[in-house]
Amino acid sequence: MTNLNTIKKKIDELYDLNLAKKCQKRRYIEARGIFCKIARDHGDVTLTKIGKFLDKNHATVLHSIKITNDYLEFEKDLKYKYNIILNNLNLGEQNFENLTHKELKTLIKSLIKEN
């Protein structure tokens, strides 16, 4: 289980923003979407708890997760940032055999950039 404050801190660092700020700029929306997805998938918390943390309602959190899932399929940059955050939180996939060639390349690039 990952602490919501830890996830927020990593996302704030990567995006160089404050996730708690009320803003509709794309990078804030992306960051909140990644936060919601990671919190839900790896934080073992409810949509309502995530919503209270972000001062949003549970339906907004659910919508954010659904949109982020769709964007992760097609937007390389977003997938790259998502993988960086997972790796920084030590939540990244440990089974590399299941990753596609493209996903492995993205992971290698993120590790090189991180290093």
Coordinates of C-alpha atoms in Angstrom, one line a residue:
M1 CA 0.0 0.0 0.0
T2 CA 1.4 3.4 -1.0
N3 CA 0.7 6.6 0.9
L4 CA -1.3 9.2 -1.0
N5 CA 1.1 12.0 0.1
T6 CA 4.1 10.0 -1.3
I7 CA 2.4 9.6 -4.6
K8 CA 1.5 13.3 -4.7
K9 CA 5.1 14.3 -3.8
K10 CA 6.5 12.2 -6.7
I11 CA 4.0 13.6 -9.2
D12 CA 4.6 17.2 -8.0
E13 CA 8.4 16.7 -8.5
L14 CA 8.1 15.2 -12.0
Y15 CA 5.6 17.7 -13.3
D16 CA 7.0 20.6 -11.2
L17 CA 3.6 21.7 -9.9
N18 CA 1.4 21.5 -6.9
L19 CA -1.3 18.9 -7.5
A20 CA -3.6 20.5 -4.9
K21 CA -3.8 23.8 -6.9
K22 CA -7.1 24.3 -8.7
C23 CA -6.1 24.6 -12.4
Q24 CA -7.4 23.3 -15.7
K25 CA -4.1 23.4 -17.6
R26 CA -3.3 20.1 -19.4
R27 CA -0.3 19.2 -17.3
Y28 CA -2.4 19.6 -14.1
I29 CA -5.1 17.4 -15.5
E30 CA -2.5 14.8 -16.6
A31 CA -0.9 14.8 -13.2
R32 CA -4.2 14.4 -11.4
G33 CA -5.1 11.6 -13.7
I34 CA -1.9 9.7 -13.1
F35 CA -2.3 10.4 -9.3
C36 CA -5.8 8.9 -9.4
K37 CA -4.8 5.9 -11.3
I38 CA -1.8 5.0 -9.2
A39 CA -3.7 5.7 -6.0
R40 CA -6.5 3.4 -7.0
D41 CA -4.3 0.7 -8.5
H42 CA -1.5 0.6 -5.9
G43 CA -2.8 2.6 -2.9
D44 CA -5.7 0.4 -2.0
V45 CA -8.0 3.4 -1.3
T46 CA -11.5 4.2 -2.4
L47 CA -12.5 6.6 -5.0
T48 CA -14.1 8.7 -2.3
K49 CA -10.9 8.9 -0.3
I50 CA -8.9 9.9 -3.4
G51 CA -11.5 12.5 -4.1
K52 CA -11.4 14.0 -0.7
F53 CA -7.6 14.1 -0.9
L54 CA -7.9 16.1 -4.2
D55 CA -11.0 18.1 -3.1
K56 CA -13.0 16.3 -5.9
N57 CA -15.9 14.0 -5.9
H58 CA -15.7 10.2 -6.5
A59 CA -17.2 10.5 -10.0
T60 CA -14.5 13.0 -11.1
V61 CA -11.9 10.6 -9.8
L62 CA -13.5 7.7 -11.7
H63 CA -13.7 9.8 -14.9
S64 CA -10.1 10.8 -14.5
I65 CA -8.9 7.2 -14.2
K66 CA -10.9 6.1 -17.3
I67 CA -9.5 9.0 -19.4
T68 CA -6.0 8.3 -18.2
N69 CA -6.3 4.6 -19.1
D70 CA -7.3 5.6 -22.6
Y71 CA -4.5 8.2 -23.0
L72 CA -1.9 5.8 -21.7
E73 CA -2.6 3.5 -24.7
F74 CA -1.8 6.2 -27.3
E75 CA 0.3 9.0 -25.7
K76 CA 4.0 8.0 -25.4
D77 CA 4.9 10.9 -23.3
L78 CA 2.2 10.3 -20.7
K79 CA 3.1 6.6 -20.6
Y80 CA 6.7 7.6 -20.1
K81 CA 5.9 9.8 -17.1
Y82 CA 3.6 7.2 -15.7
N83 CA 6.3 4.6 -15.8
I84 CA 8.8 7.0 -14.2
I85 CA 6.5 7.6 -11.3
L86 CA 5.8 3.9 -10.9
N87 CA 9.5 3.2 -10.9
N88 CA 10.2 6.0 -8.4
L89 CA 7.6 4.5 -6.1
N90 CA 9.0 1.0 -6.7
L91 CA 5.7 -0.1 -8.1
G92 CA 6.9 -0.8 -11.7
E93 CA 6.4 -4.2 -13.3
Q94 CA 9.0 -6.7 -12.1
N95 CA 8.1 -9.3 -14.8
F96 CA 9.8 -7.9 -17.9
E97 CA 8.9 -10.9 -20.0
N98 CA 5.3 -9.6 -20.4
L99 CA 6.4 -6.2 -21.7
T100 CA 6.3 -5.4 -25.4
H101 CA 9.4 -4.2 -27.2
K102 CA 8.0 -0.7 -27.2
E103 CA 7.3 -0.7 -23.5
L104 CA 10.9 -2.0 -22.8
K105 CA 12.3 0.8 -24.9
T106 CA 10.3 3.4 -23.0
L107 CA 11.4 1.9 -19.7
I108 CA 15.0 1.9 -20.7
K109 CA 14.7 5.5 -21.8
S110 CA 13.1 6.5 -18.5
L111 CA 15.8 4.8 -16.5
I112 CA 18.6 6.5 -18.6
K113 CA 16.9 9.8 -18.1
E114 CA 16.4 9.2 -14.4
N115 CA 20.1 8.2 -14.0

